[in-house]
CSV table of C-alpha atoms in Angstrom, one decimal:
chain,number,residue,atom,x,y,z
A,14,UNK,CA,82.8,-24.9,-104.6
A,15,UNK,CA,82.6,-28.6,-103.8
A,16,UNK,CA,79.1,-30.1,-104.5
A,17,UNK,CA,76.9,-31.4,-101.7
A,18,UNK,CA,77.0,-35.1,-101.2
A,19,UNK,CA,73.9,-36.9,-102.2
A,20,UNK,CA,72.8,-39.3,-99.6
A,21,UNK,CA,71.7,-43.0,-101.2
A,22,UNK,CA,67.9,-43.8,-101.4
A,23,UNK,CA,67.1,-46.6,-98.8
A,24,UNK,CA,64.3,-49.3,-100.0
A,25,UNK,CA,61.2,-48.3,-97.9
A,26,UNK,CA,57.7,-50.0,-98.0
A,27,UNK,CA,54.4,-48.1,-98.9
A,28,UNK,CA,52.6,-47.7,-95.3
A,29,UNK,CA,48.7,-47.3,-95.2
A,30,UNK,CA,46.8,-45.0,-93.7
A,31,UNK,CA,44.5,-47.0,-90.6
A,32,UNK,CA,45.7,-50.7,-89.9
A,33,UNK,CA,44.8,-52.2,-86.2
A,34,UNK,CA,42.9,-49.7,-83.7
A,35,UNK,CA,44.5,-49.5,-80.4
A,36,UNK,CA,42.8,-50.0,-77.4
A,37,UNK,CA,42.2,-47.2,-75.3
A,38,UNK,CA,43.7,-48.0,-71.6
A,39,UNK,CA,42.7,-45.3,-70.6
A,40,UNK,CA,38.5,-46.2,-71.2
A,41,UNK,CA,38.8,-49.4,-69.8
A,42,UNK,CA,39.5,-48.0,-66.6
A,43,UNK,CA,38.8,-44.4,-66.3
A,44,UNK,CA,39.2,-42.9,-62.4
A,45,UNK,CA,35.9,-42.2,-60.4
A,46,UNK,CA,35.8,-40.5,-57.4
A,47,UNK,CA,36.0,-42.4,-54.5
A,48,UNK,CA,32.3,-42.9,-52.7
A,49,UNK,CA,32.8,-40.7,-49.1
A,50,UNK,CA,30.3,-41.9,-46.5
A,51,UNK,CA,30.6,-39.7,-42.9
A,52,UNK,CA,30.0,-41.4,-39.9
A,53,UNK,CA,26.7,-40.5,-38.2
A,54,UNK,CA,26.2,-38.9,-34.8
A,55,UNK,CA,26.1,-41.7,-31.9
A,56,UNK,CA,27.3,-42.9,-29.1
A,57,UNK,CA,27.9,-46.4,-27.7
A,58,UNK,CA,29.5,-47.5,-24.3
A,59,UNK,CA,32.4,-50.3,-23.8
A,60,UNK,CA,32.5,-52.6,-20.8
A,61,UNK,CA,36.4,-52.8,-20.8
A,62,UNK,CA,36.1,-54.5,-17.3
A,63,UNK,CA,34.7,-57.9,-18.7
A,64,UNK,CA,36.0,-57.8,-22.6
A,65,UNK,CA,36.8,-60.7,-24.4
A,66,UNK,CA,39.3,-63.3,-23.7
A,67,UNK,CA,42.2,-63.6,-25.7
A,68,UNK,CA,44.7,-66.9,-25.7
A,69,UNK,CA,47.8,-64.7,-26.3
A,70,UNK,CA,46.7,-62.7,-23.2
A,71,UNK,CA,46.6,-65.7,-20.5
A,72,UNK,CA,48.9,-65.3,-18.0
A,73,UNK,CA,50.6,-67.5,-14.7
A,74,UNK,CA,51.3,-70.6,-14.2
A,75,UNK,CA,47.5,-71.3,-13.8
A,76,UNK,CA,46.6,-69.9,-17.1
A,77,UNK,CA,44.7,-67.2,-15.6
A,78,UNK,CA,42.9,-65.2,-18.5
A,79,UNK,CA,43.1,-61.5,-18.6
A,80,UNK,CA,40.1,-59.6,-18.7
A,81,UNK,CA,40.0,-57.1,-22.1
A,82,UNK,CA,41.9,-58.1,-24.3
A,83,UNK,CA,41.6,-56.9,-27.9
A,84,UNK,CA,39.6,-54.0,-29.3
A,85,UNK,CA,35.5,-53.9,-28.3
A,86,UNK,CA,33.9,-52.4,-31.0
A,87,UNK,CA,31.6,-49.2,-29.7
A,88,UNK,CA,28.6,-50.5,-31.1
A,89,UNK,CA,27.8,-49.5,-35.0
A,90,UNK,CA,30.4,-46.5,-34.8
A,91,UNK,CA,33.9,-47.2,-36.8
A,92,UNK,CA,35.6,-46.4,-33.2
A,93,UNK,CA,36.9,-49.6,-31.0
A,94,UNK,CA,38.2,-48.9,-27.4
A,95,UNK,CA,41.1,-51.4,-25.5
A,96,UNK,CA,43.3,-52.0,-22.7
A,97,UNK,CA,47.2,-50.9,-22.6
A,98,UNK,CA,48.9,-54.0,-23.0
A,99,UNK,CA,49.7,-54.6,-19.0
A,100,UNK,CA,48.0,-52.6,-17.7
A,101,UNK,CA,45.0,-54.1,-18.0
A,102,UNK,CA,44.1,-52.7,-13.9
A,103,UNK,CA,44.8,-49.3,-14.4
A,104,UNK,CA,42.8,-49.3,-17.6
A,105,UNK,CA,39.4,-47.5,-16.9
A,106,UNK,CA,36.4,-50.0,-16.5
A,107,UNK,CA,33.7,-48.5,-18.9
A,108,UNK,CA,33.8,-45.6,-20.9
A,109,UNK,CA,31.5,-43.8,-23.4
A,110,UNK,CA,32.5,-43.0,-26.6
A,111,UNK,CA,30.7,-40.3,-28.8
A,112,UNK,CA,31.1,-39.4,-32.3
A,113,UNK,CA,29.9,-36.2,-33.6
A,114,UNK,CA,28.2,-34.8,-36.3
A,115,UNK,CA,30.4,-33.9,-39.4
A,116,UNK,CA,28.7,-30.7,-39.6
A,117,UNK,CA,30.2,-30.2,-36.2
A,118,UNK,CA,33.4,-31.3,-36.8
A,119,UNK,CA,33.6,-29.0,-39.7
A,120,UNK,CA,33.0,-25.9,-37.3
A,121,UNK,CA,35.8,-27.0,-35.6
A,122,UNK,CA,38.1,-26.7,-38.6
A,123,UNK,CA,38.5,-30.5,-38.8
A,124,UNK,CA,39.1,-31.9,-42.0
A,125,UNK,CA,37.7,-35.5,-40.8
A,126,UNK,CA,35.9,-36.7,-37.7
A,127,UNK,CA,34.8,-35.1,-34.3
A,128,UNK,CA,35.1,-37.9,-31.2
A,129,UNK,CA,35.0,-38.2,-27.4
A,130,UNK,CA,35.8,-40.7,-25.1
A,131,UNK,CA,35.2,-40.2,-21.1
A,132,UNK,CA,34.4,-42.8,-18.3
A,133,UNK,CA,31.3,-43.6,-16.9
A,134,UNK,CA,32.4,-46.0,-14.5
A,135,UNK,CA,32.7,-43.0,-11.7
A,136,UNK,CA,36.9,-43.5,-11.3
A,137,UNK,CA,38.3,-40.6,-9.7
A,138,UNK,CA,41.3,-41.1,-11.5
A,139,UNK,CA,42.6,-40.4,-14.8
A,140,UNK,CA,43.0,-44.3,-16.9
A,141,UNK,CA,44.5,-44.9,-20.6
A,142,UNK,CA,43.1,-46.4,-23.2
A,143,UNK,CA,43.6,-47.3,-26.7
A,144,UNK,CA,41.5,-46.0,-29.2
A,145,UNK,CA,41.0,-47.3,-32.7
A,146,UNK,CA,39.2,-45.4,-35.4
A,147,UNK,CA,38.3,-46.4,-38.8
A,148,UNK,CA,38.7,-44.4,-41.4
A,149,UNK,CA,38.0,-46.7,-44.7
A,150,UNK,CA,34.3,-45.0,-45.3
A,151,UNK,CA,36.0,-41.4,-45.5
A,152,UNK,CA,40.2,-42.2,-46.8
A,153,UNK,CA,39.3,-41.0,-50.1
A,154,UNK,CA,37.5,-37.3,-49.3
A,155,UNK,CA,40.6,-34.8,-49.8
A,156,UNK,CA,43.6,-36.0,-52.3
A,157,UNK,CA,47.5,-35.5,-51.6
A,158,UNK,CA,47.1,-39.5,-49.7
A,159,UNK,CA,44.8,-37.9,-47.4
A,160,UNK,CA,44.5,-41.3,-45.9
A,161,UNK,CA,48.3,-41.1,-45.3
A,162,UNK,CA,48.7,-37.9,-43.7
A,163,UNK,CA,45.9,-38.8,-41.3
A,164,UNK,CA,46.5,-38.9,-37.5
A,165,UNK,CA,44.9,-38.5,-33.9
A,166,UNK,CA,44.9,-35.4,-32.1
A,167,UNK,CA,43.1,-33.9,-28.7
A,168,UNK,CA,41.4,-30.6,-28.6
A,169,UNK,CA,39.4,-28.9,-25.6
A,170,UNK,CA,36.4,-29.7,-24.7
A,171,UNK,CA,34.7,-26.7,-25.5
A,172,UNK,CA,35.3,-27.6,-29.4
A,173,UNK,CA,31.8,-29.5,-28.9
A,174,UNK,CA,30.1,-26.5,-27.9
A,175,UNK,CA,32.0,-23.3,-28.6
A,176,UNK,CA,34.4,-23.8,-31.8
A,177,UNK,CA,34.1,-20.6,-33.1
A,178,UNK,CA,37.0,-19.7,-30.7
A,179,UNK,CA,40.4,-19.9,-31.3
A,180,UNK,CA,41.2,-21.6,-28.1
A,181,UNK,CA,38.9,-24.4,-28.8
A,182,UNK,CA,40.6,-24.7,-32.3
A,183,UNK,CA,44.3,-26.0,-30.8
A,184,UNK,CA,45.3,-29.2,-31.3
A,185,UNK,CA,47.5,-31.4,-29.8
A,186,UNK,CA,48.9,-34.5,-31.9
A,187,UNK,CA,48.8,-37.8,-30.3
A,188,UNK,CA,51.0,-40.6,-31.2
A,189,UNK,CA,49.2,-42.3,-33.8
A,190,UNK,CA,49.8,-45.6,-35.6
A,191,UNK,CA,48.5,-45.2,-38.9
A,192,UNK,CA,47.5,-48.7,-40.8
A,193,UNK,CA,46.8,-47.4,-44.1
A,194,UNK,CA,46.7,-51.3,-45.6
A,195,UNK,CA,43.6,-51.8,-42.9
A,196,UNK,CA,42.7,-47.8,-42.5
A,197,UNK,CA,42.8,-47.3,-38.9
A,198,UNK,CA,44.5,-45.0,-36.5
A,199,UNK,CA,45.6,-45.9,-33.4
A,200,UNK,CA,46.7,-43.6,-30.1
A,201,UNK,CA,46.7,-43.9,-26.4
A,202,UNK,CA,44.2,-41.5,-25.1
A,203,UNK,CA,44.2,-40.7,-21.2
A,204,UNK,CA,40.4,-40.2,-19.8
A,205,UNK,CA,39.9,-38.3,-16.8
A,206,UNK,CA,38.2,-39.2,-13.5
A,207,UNK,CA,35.4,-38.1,-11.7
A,208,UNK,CA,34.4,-34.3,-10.6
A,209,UNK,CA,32.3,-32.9,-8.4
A,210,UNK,CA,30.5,-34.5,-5.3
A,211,UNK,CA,29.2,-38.0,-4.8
A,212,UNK,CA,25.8,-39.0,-3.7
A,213,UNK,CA,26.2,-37.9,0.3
A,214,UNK,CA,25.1,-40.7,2.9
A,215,UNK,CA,22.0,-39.0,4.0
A,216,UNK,CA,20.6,-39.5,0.5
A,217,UNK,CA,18.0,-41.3,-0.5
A,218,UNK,CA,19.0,-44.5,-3.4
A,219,UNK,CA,16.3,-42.4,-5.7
A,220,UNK,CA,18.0,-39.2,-5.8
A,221,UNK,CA,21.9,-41.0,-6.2
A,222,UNK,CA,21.8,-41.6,-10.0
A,223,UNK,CA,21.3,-37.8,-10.0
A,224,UNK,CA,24.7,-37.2,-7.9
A,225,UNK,CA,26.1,-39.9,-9.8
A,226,UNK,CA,25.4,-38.3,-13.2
A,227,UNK,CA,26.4,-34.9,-11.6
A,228,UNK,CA,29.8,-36.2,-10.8
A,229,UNK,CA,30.1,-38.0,-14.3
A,230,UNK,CA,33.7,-37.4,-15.4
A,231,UNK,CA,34.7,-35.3,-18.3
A,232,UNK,CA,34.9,-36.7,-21.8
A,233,UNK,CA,38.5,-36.1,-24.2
A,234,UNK,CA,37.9,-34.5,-27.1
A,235,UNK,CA,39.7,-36.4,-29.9
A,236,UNK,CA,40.3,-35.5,-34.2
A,237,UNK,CA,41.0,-37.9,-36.8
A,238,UNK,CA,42.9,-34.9,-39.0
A,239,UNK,CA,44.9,-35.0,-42.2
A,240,UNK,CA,48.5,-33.2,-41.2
A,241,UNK,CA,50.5,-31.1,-43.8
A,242,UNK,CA,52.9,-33.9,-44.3
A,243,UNK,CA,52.7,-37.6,-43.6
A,244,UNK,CA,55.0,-40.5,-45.2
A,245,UNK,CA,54.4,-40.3,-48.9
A,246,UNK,CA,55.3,-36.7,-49.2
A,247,UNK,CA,55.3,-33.0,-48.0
A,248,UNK,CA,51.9,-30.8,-49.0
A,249,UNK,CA,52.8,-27.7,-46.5
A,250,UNK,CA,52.2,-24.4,-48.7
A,251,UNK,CA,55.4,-22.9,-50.4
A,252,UNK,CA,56.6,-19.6,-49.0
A,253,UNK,CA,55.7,-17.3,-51.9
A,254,UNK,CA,56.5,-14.4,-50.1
A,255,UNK,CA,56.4,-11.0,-51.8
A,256,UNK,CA,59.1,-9.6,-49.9
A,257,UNK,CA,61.7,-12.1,-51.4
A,258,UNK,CA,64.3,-9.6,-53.6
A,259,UNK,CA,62.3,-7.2,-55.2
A,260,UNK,CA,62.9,-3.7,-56.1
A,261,UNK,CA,61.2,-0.8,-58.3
A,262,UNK,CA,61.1,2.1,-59.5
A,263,UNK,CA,64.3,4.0,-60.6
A,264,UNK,CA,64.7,5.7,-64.1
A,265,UNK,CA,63.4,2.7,-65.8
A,266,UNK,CA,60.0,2.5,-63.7
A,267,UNK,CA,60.1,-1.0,-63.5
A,268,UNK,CA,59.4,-3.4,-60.8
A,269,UNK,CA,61.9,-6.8,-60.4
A,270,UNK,CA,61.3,-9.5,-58.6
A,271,UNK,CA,63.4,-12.5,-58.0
A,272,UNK,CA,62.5,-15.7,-56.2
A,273,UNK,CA,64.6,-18.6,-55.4
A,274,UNK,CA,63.4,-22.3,-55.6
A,275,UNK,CA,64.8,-24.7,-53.3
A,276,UNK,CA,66.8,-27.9,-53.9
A,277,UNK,CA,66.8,-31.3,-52.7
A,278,UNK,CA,70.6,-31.8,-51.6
A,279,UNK,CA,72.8,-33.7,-53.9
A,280,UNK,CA,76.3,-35.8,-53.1
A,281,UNK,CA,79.2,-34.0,-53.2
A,282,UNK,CA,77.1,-30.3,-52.7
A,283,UNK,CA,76.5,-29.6,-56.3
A,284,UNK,CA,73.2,-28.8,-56.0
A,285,UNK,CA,72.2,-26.3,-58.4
A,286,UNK,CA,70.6,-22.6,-57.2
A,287,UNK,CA,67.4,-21.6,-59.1
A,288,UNK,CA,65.8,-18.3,-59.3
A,289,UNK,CA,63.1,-16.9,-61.0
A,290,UNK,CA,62.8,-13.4,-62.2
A,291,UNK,CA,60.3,-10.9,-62.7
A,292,UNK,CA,60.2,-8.2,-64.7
A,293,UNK,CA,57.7,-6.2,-65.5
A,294,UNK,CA,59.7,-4.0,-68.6
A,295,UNK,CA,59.2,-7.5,-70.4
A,296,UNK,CA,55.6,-6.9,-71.0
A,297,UNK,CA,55.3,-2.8,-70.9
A,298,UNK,CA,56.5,-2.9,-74.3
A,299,UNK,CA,54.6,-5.2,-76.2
A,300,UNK,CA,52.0,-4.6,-79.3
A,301,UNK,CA,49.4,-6.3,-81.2
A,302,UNK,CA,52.2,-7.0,-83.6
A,303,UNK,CA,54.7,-8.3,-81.5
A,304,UNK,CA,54.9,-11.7,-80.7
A,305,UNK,CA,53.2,-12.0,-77.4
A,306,UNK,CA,53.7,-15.6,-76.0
A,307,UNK,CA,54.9,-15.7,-72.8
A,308,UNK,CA,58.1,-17.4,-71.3
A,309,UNK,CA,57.8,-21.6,-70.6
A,310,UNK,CA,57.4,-19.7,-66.9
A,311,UNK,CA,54.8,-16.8,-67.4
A,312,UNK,CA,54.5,-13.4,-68.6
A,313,UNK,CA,57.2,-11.2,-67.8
A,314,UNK,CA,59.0,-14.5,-65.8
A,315,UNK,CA,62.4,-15.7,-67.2
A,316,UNK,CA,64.7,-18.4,-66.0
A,317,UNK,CA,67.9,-19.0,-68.2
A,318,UNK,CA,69.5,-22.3,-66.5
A,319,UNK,CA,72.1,-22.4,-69.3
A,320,UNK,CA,73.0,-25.3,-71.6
A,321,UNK,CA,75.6,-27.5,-72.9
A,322,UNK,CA,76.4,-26.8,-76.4
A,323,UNK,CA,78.5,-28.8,-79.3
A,324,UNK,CA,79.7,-27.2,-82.3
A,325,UNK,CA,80.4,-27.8,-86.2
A,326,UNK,CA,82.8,-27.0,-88.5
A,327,UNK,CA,83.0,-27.4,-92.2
A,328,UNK,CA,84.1,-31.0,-92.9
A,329,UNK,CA,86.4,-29.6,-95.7
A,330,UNK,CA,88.4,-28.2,-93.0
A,331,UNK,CA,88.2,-31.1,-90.5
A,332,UNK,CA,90.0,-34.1,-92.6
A,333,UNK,CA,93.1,-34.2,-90.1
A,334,UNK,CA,92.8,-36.8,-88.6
A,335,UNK,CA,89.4,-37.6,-89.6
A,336,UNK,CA,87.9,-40.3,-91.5
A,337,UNK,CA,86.4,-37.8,-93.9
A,338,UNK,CA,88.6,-37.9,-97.5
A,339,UNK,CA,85.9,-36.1,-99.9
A,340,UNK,CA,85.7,-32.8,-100.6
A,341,UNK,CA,81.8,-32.4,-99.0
A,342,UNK,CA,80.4,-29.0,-98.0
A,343,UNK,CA,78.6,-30.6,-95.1
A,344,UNK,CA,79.0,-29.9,-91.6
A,345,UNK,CA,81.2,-32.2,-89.1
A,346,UNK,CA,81.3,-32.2,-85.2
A,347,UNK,CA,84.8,-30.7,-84.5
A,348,UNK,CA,86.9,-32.8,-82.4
A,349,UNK,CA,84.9,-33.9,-78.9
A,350,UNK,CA,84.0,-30.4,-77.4
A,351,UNK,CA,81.3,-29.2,-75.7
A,352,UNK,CA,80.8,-25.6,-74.4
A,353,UNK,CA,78.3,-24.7,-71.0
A,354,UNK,CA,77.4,-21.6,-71.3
């Protein structure tokens, strides 16, 4: 038998146990939790009929400055009302804007803020508006960018006062312009008019603000909500549904399970198709003895994607062609293959 090739020594230096300590990164700046502050319970009313005065929003040949322009903050609430570019007439004239409690809000099933916006300038007739909402004291309360995923969406009225029921639970998304660099959300919210009876003629001035306040016109309900999804990825629940490919029982007594994962889509349509199984004979049989770790899965879960293998052969019997002239009992790749199994 040929003798095993002895490798030469290579010069090495002596290396010390110790030497520099490395700076943790990780200490220097270790992640807090980002402070969450709710917005309180208020309301505040905008005059949208004699806003401010923007240069960009003068108009005619006489310069004639438009009335609201720009956002009007509702007084200390993180919620700023404005005027539909052009449409500064149809746009209602005052409005009232209410923010809830978050206790409330959470009764609702909202994951954010409770609001309402209606008109108090006693229109009979539905106006649009924009609403702005800050959301930089609260963009850090859920993870999965819940800051991201955040968006504007209407709900019934009767999620102020009854949103124990379902009905009052429905939301409808708004089209919402999320800044997330400046953490507001943006949507066009319609306000209704007027209902019920104005002061009659025969009354007296001191009983009007009564019929006035009678008549007071309905406020929109609005959310600021995290969706499932939003534009840095997808958090929607994966359909782990028992009913997959299962079967059981038999003459084994065993119950299998399969599942399969999906794939993104590759070029060319050679995505792979994954499937994990489930057996439950893979754990009926085991003992203190045995060796109980569980698959890089779970116990009683396999997944064998396959590999790609190369093999050896001894280099006594691989010198065609090769560069290897000694008679060696070591092992040498043979030829280029590779084997998927």
């Amino acid at each position: 038998m040929p003798g095993i090739r002895q490798p030469k020594a290579v010069p090495v230096d002596r290396v010390h146990a110790g030497g520099e300590k490395k700076k943790d990164d990780a200490a220097t700046g270790p992640w807090k939790a980002p402070k969450v502050v709710w917005p309180a319970a208020g309301s505040a009313e905008v005059d949208l009929a004699s806003g401010p005065v923007s240069k960009s929003f003068l108009s005619g040949s006489a310069r004639t400055p438009v009335i609201g322009s720009g956002p009007q903050k509702a007084g200390k609430l993180p919620i700023a009302v404005d005027v539909l570019p052009g449409k500064a007439s149809e746009a209602p004239g005052r409005v009232k804007v209410t923010m809830a409690a978050h206790d409330a809000a959470r009764k609702a099933g909202v994951d954010g803020v409770l609001l309402s916006v209606g008109r108090t300038d006693q229109g009979t007739q539905s106006a649009s508006a924009k609403v702005e909402v800050d959301y930089n004291s609260f963009r850090g309360a859920y993870g999965g960018d819940y800051a991201a995923r955040l968006r504007l969406v209407e709900l019934p009225a009767c999620a102020l006062t009854t949103p124990d029921r379902a009905e009052c639970r429905t939301q409808k998304p708004l089209a919402t312009e999320n800044d997330t660099r400046g953490g507001t959300l943006t949507a066009q919210v319609t306000t209704p008019g007027t209902t019920g009876r104005s002061a009659k003629s025969g009354e007296t001035s001191k009983s009007a603000p009564a019929a006035a306040s009678a008549a007071a016109a309905p406020a929109t309900v609005l959310a600021a909500t995290a969706d499932a999804s939003g534009p840095t990825g997808d958090y929607k629940a994966t359909s782990l549904q028992p009913s997959g490919s299962w079967t059981a029982g038999g003459s084994a007594g065993a119950f299998s399970w399969s599942y399969d994962i999906a794939t993104p889509s590759v070029p060319g349509g050679f995505a792979p198709k994954i499937s994990l199984g489930y057996s439950s004979q893979a754990v009926d049989g085991r003992m203190a003895a045995s060796n109980t770790q569980a698959s890089w899965i779970g116990d009683g879960w396999s997944w064998e994607p396959g590999f790609i293998e190369r093999r050896y052969k001894s280099c006594e019997n691989d010198k065609t062609g090769g560069t290897n002239t000694t008679k060696v009992g070591d092992q040498c790749w043979f030829n280029d293959n590779a084997t998927m199994s």
